[in-house]
mmCIF file of N, CA, C and O in Angstrom:
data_model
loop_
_atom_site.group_PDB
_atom_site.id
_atom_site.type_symbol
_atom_site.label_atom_id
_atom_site.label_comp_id
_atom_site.label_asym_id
_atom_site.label_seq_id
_atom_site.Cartn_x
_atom_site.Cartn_y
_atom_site.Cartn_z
ATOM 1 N N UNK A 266 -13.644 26.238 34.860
ATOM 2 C CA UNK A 266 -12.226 26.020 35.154
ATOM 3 C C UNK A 266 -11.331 26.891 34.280
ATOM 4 O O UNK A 266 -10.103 26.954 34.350
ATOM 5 N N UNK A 267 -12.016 27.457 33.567
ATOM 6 C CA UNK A 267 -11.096 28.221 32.542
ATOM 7 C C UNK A 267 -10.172 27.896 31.573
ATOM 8 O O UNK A 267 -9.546 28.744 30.937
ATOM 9 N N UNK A 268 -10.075 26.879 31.454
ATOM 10 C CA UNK A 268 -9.319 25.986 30.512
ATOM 11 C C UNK A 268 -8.100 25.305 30.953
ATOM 12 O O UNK A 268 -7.243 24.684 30.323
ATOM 13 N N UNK A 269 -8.264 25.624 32.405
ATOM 14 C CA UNK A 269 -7.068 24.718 33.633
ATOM 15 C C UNK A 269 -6.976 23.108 33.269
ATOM 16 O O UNK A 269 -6.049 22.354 33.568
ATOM 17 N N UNK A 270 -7.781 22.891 32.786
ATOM 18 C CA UNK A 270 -8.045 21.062 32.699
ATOM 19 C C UNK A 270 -7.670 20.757 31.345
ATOM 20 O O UNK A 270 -7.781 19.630 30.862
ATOM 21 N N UNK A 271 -7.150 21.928 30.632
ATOM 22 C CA UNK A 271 -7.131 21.222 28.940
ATOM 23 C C UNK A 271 -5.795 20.542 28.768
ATOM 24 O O UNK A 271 -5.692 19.465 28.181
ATOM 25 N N UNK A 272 -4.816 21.167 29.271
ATOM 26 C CA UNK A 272 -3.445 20.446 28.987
ATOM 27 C C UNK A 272 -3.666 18.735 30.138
ATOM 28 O O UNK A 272 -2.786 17.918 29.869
ATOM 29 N N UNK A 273 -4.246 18.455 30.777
ATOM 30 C CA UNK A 273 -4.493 16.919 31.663
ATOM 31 C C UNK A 273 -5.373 16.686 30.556
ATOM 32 O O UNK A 273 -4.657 15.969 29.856
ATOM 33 N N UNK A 274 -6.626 16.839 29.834
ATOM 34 C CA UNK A 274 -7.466 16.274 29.488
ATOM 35 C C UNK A 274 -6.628 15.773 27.640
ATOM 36 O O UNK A 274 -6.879 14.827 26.893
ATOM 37 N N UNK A 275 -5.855 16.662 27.542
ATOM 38 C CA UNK A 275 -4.786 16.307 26.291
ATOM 39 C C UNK A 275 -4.159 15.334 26.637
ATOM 40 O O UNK A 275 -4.441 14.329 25.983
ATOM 41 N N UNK A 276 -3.417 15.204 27.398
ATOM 42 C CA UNK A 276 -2.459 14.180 27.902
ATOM 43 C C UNK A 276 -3.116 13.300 27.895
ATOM 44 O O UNK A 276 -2.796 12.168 27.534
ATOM 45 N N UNK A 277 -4.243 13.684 28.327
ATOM 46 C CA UNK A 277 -5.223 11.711 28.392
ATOM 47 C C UNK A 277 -5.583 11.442 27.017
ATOM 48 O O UNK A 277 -5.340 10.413 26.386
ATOM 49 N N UNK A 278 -6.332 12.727 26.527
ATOM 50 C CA UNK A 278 -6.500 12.052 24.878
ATOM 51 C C UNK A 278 -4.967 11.539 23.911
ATOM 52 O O UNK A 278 -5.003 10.447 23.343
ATOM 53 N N UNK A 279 -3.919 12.263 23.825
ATOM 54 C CA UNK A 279 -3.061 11.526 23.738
ATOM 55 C C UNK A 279 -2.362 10.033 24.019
ATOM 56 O O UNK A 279 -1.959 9.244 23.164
ATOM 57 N N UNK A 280 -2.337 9.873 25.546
ATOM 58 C CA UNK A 280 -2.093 8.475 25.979
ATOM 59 C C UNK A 280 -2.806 7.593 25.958
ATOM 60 O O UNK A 280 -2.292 6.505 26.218
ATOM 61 N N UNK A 281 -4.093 7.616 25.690
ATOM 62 C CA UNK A 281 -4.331 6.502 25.964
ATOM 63 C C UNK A 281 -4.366 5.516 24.856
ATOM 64 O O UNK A 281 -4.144 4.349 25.176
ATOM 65 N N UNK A 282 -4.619 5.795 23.541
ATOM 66 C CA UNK A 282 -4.179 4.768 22.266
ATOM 67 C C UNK A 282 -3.050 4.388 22.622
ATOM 68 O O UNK A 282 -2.814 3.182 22.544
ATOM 69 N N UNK A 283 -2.036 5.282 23.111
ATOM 70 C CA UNK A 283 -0.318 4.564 23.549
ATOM 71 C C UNK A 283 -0.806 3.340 24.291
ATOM 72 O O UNK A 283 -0.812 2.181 23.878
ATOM 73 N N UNK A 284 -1.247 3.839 25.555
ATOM 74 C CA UNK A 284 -1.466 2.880 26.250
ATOM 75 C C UNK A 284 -2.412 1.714 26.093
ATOM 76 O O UNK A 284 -2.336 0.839 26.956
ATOM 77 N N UNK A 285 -3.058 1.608 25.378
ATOM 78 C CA UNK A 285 -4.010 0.396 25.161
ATOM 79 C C UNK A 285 -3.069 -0.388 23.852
ATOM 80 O O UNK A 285 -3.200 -1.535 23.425
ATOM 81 N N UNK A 286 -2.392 0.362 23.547
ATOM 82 C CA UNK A 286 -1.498 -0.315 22.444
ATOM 83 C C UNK A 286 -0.667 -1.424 23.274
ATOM 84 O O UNK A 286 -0.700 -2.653 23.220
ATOM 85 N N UNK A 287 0.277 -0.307 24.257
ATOM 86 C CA UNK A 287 1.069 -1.560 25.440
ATOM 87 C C UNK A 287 1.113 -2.355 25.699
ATOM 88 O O UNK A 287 1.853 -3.326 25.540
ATOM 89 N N UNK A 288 -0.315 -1.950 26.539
ATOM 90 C CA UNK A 288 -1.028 -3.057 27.515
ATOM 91 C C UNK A 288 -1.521 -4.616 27.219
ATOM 92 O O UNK A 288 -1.641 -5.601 27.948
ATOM 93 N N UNK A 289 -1.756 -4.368 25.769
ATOM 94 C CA UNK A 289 -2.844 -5.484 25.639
ATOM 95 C C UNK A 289 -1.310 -6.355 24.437
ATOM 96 O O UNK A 289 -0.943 -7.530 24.422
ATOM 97 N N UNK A 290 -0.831 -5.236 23.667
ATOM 98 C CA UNK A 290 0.481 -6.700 22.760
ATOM 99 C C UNK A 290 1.962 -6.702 23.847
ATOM 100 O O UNK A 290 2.962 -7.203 23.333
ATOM 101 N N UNK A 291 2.073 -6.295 24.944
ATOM 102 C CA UNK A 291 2.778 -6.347 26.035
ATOM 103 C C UNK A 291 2.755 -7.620 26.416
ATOM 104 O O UNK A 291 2.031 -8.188 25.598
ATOM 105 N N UNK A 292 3.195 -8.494 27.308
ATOM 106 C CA UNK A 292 2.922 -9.802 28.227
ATOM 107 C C UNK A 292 2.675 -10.963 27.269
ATOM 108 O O UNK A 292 2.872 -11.248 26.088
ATOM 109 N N UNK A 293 2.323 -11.311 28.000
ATOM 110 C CA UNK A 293 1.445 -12.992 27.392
ATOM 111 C C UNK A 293 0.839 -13.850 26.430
ATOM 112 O O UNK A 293 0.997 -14.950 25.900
ATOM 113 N N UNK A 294 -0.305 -12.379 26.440
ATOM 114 C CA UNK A 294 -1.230 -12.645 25.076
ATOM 115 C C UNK A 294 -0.714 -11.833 23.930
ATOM 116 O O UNK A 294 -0.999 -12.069 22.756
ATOM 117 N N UNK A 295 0.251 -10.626 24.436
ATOM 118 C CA UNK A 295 0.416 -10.153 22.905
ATOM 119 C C UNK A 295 -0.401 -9.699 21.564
ATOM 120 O O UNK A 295 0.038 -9.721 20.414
ATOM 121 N N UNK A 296 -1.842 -9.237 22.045
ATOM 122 C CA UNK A 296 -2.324 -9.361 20.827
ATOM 123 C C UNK A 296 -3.695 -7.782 21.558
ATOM 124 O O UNK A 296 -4.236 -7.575 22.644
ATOM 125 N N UNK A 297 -3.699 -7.314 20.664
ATOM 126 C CA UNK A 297 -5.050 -6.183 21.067
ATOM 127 C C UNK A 297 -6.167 -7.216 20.615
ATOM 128 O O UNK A 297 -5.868 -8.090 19.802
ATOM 129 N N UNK A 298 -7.676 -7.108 21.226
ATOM 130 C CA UNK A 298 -8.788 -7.863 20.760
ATOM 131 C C UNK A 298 -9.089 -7.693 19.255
ATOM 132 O O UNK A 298 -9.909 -8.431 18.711
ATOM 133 N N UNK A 299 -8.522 -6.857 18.670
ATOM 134 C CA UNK A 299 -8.947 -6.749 17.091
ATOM 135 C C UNK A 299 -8.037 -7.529 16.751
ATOM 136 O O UNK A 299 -8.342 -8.192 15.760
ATOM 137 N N UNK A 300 -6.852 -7.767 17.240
ATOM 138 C CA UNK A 300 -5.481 -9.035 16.818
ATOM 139 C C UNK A 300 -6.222 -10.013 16.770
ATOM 140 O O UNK A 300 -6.621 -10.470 15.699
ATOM 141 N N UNK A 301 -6.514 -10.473 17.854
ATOM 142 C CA UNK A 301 -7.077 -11.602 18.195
ATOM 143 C C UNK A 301 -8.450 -11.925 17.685
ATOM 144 O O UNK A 301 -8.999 -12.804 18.349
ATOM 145 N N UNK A 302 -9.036 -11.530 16.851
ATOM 146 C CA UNK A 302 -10.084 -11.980 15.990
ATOM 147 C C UNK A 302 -9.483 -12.457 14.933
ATOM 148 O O UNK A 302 -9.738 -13.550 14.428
ATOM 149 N N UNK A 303 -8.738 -11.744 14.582
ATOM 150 C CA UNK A 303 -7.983 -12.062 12.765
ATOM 151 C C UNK A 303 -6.705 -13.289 13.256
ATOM 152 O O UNK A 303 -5.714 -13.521 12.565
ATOM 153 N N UNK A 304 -7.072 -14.101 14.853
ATOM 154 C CA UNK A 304 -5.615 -14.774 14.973
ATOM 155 C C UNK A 304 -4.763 -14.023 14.532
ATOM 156 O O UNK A 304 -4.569 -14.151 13.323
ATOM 157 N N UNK A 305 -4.032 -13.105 15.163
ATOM 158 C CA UNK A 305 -2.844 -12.470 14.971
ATOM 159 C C UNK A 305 -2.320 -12.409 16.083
ATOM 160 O O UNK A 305 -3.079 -12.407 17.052
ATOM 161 N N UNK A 306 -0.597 -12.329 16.347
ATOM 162 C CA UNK A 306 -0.122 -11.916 17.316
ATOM 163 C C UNK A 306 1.145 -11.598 17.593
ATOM 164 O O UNK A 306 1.917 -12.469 17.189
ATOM 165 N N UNK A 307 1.581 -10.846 18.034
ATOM 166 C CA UNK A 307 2.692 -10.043 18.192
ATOM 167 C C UNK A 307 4.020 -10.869 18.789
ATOM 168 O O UNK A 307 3.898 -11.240 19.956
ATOM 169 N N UNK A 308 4.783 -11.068 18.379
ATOM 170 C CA UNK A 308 6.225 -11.876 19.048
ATOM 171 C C UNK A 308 7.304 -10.973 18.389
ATOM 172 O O UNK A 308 7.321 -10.297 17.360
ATOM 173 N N UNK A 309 8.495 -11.306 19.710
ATOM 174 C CA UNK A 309 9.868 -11.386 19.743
ATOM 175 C C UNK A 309 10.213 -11.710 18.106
ATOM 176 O O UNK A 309 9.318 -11.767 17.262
ATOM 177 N N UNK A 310 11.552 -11.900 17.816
ATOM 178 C CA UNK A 310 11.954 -11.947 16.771
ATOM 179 C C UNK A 310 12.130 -13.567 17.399
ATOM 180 O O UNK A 310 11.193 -14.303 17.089
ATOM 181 N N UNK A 311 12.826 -13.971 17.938
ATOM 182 C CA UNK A 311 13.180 -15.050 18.557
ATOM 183 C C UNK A 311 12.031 -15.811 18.992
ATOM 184 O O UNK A 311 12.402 -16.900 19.429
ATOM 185 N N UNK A 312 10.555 -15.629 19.050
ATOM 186 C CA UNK A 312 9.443 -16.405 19.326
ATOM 187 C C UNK A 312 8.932 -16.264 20.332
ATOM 188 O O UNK A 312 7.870 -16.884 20.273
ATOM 189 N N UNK A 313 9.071 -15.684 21.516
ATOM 190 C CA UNK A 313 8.533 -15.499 22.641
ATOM 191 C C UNK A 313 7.878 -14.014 22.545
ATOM 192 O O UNK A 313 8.037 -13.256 21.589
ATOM 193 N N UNK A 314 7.239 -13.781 23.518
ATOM 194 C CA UNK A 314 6.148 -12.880 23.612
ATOM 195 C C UNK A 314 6.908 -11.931 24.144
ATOM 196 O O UNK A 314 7.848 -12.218 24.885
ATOM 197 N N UNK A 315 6.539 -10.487 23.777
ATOM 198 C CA UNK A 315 7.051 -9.443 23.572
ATOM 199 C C UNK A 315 6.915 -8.885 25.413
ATOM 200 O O UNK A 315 6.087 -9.557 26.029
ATOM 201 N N UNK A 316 7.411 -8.113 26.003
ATOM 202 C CA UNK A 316 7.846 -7.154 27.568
ATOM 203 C C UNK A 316 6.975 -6.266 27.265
ATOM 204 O O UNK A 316 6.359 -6.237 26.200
ATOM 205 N N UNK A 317 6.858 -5.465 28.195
ATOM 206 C CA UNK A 317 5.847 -4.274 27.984
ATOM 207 C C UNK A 317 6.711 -3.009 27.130
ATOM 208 O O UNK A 317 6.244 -2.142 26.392
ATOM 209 N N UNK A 318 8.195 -3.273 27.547
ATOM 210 C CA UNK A 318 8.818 -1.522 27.173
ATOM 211 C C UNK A 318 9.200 -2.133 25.503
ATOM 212 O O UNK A 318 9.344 -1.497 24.458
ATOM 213 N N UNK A 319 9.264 -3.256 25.710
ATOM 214 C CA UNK A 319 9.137 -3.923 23.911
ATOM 215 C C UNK A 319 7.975 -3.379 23.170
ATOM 216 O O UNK A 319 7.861 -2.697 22.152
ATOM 217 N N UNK A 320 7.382 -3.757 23.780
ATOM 218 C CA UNK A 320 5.604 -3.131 23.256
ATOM 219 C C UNK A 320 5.789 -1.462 23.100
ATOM 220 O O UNK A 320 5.354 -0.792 22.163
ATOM 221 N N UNK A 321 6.481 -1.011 24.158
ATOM 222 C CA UNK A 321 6.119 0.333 24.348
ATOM 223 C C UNK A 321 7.266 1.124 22.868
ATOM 224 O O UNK A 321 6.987 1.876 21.934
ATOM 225 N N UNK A 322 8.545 0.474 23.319
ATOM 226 C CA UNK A 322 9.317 0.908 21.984
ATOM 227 C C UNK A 322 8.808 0.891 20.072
ATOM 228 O O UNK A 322 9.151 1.523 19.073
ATOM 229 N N UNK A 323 7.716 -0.353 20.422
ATOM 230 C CA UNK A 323 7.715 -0.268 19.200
ATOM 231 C C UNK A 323 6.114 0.071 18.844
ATOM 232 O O UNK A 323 5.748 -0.272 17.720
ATOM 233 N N UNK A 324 5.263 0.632 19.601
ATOM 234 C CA UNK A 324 4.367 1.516 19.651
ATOM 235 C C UNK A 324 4.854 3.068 19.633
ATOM 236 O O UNK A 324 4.172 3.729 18.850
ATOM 237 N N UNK A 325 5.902 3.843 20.326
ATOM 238 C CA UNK A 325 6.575 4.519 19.997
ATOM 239 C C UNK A 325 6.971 4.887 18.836
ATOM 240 O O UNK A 325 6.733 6.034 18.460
ATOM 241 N N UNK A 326 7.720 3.904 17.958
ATOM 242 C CA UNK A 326 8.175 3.620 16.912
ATOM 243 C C UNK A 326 7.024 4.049 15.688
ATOM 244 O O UNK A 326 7.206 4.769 14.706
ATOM 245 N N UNK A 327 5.971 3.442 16.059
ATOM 246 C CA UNK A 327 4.744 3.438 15.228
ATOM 247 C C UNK A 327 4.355 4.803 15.210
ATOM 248 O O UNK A 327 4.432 5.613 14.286
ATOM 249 N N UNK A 328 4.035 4.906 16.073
ATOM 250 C CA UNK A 328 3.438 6.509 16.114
ATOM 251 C C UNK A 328 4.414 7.607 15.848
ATOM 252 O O UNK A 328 3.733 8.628 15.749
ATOM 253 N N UNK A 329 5.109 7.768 15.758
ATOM 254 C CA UNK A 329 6.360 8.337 15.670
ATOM 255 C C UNK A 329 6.820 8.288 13.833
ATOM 256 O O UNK A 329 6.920 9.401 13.316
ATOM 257 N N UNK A 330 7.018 7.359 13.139
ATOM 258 C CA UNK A 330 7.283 6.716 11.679
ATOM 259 C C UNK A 330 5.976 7.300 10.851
ATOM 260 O O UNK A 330 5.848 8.234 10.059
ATOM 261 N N UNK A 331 5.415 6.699 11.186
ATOM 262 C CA UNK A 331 4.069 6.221 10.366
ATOM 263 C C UNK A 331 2.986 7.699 9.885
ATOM 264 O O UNK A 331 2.405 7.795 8.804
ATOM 265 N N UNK A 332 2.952 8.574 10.844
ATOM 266 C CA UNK A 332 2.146 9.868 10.812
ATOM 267 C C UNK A 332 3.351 11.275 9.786
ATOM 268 O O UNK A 332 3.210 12.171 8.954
ATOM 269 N N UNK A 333 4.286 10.715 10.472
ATOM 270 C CA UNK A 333 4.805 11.840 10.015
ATOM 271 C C UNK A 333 5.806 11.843 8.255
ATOM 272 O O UNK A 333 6.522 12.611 7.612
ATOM 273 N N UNK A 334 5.194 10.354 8.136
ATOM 274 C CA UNK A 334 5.738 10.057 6.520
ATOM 275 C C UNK A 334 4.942 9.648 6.051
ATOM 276 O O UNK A 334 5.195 8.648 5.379
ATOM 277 N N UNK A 335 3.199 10.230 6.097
ATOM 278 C CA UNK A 335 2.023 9.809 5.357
ATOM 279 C C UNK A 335 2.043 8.486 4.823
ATOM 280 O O UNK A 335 1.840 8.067 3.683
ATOM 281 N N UNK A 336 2.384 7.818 6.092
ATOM 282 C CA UNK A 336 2.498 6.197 5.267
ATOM 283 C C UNK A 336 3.389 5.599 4.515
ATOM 284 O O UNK A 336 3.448 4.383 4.333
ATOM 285 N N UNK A 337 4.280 6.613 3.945
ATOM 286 C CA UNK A 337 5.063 6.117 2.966
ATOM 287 C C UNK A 337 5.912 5.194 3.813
ATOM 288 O O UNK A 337 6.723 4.638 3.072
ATOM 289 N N UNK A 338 6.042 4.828 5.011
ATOM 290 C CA UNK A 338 7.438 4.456 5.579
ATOM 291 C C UNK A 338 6.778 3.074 5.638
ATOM 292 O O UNK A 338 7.557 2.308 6.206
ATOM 293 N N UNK A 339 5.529 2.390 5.235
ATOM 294 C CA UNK A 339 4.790 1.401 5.103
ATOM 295 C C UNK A 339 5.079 0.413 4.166
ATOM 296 O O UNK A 339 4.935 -0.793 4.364
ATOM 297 N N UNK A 340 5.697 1.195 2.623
ATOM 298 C CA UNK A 340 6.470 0.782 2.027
ATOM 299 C C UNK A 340 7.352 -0.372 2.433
ATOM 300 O O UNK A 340 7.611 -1.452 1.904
ATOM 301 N N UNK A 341 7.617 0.048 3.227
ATOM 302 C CA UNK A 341 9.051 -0.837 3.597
ATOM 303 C C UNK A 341 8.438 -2.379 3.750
ATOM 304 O O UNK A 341 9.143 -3.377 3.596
ATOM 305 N N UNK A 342 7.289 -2.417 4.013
ATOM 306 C CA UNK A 342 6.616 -4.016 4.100
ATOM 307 C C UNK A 342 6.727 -4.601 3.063
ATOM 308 O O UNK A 342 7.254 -5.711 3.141
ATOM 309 N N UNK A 343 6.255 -4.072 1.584
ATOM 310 C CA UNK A 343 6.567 -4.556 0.628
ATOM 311 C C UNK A 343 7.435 -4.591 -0.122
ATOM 312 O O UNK A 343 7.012 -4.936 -1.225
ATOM 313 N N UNK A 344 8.891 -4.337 -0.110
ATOM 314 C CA UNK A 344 10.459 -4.217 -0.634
ATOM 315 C C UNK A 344 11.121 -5.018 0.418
ATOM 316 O O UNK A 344 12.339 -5.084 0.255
ATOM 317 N N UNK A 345 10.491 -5.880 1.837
ATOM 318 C CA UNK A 345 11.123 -6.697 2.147
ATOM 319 C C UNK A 345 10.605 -8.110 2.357
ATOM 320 O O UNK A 345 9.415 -8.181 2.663
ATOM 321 N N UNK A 346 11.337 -9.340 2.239
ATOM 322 C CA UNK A 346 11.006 -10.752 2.332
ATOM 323 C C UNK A 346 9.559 -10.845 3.250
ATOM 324 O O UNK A 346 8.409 -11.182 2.969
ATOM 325 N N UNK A 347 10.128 -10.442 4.300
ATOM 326 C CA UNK A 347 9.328 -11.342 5.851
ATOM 327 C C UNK A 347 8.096 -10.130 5.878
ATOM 328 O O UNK A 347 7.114 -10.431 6.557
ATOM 329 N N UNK A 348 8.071 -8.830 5.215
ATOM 330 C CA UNK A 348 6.896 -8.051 5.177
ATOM 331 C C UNK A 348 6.667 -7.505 6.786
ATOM 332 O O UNK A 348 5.679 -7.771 7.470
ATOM 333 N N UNK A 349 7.497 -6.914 7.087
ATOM 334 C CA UNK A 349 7.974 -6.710 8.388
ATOM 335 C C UNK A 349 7.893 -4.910 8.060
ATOM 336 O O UNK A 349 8.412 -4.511 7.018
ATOM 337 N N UNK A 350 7.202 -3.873 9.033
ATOM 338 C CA UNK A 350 7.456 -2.553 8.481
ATOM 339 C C UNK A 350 8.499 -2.040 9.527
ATOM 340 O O UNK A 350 8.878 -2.525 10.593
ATOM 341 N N UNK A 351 8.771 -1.115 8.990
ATOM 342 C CA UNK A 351 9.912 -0.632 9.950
ATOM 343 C C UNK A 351 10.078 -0.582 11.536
ATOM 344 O O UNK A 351 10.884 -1.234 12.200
ATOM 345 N N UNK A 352 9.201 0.273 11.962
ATOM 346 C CA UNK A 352 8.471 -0.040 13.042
ATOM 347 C C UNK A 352 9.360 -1.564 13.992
ATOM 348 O O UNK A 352 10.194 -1.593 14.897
ATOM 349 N N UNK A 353 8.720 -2.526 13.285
ATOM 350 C CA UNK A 353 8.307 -3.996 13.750
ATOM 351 C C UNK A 353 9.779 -4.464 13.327
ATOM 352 O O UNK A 353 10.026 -5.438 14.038
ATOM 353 N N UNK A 354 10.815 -4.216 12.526
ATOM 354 C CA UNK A 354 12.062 -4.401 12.418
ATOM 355 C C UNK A 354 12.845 -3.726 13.738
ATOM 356 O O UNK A 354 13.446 -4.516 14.466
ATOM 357 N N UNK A 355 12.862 -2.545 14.021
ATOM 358 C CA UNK A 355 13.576 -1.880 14.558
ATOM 359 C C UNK A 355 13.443 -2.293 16.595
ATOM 360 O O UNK A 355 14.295 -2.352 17.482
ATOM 361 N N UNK A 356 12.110 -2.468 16.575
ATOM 362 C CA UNK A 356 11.706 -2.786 17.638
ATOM 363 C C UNK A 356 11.795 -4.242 18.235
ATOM 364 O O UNK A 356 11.597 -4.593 19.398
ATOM 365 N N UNK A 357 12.169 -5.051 17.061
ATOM 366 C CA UNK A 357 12.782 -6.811 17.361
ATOM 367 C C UNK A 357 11.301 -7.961 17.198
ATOM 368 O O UNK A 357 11.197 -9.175 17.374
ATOM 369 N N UNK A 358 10.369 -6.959 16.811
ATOM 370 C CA UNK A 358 9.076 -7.534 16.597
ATOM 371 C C UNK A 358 8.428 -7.885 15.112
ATOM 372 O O UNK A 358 8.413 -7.369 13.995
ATOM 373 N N UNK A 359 7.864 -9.151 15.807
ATOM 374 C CA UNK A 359 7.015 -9.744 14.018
ATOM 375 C C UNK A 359 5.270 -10.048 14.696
ATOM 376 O O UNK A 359 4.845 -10.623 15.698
ATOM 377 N N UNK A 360 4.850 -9.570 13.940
ATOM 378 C CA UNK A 360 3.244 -9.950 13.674
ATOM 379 C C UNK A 360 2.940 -11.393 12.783
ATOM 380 O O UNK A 360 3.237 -11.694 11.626
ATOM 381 N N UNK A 361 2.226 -12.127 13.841
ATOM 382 C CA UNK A 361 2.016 -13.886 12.763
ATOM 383 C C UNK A 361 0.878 -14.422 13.109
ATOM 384 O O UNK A 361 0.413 -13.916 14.130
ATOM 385 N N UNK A 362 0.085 -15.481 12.517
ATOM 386 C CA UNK A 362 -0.480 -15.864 12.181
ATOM 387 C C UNK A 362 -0.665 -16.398 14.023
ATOM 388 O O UNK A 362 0.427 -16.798 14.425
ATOM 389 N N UNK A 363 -1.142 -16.429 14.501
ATOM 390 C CA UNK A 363 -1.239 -17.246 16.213
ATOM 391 C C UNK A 363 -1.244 -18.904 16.142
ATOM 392 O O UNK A 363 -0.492 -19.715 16.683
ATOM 393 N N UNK A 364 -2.614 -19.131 15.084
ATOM 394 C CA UNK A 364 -3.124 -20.487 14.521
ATOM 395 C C UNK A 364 -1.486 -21.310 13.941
ATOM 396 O O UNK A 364 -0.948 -22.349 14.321
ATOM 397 N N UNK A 365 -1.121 -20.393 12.996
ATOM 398 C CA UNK A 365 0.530 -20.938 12.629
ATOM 399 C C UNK A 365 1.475 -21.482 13.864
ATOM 400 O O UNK A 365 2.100 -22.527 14.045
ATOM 401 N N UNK A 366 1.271 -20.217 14.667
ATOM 402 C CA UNK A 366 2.562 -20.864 15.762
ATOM 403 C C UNK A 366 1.890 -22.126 16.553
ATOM 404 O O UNK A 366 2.603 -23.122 16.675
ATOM 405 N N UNK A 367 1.065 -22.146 16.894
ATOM 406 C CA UNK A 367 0.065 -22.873 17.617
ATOM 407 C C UNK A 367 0.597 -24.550 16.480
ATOM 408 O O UNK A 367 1.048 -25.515 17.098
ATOM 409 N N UNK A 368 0.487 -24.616 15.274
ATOM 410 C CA UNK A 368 0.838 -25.842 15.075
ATOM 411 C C UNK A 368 2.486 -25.926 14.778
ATOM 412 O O UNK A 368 3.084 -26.958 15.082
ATOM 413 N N UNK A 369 2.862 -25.325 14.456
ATOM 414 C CA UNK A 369 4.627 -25.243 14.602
ATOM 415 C C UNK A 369 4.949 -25.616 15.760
ATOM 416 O O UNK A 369 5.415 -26.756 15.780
ATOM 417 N N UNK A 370 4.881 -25.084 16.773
ATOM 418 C CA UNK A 370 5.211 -25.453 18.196
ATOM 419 C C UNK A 370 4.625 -26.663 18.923
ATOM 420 O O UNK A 370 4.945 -26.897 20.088
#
């Protein structure tokens, strides 16, 4: 093919961590299967479960922050109360305990 397929076969290696990021803390369950071993899970600031373009903004966010400030922008978890990284502030999202909400509610 001559290297006709490399810019599609990029795009896929690119998207698809985006997309499995989405997909799975998007909707309902909110949580990727590695979340969900450690009971973890992704919510609204307000308690309800995060939309997909919620998910998508703050997967965006992530990938976007995080690579291009060698981590340092990680910081920000520990100089604030709720341990929230930027990312997960900006995007209206908190990461919690599942087991926690589960008896709170």
């Amino acid at each position: 093919t001559f290297g006709l397929l490399a810019p599609v076969a990029a795009l896929i290696v690119l998207l698809t961590p985006f997309a499995y990021f989405v997909w799975f803390t998007g909707g309902p369950r909110a949580a990727t299967p590695g979340m969900r071993v450690f009971d973890l899970k992704l919510a609204r600031w307000d308690g309800g479960s995060p939309d997909y373009i919620q998910a998508a903004v703050r997967t965006a966010l992530f990938t976007v922050t995080v690579p291009t400030t060698s981590l340092l922008i990680l910081i920000v978890m520990v100089l604030n109360d709720r341990r929230r990284a930027l990312h997960d502030i900006l995007s209206g999202t908190v990461v919690v305990n599942d087991k926690a909400v589960m008896i709170l509610s």
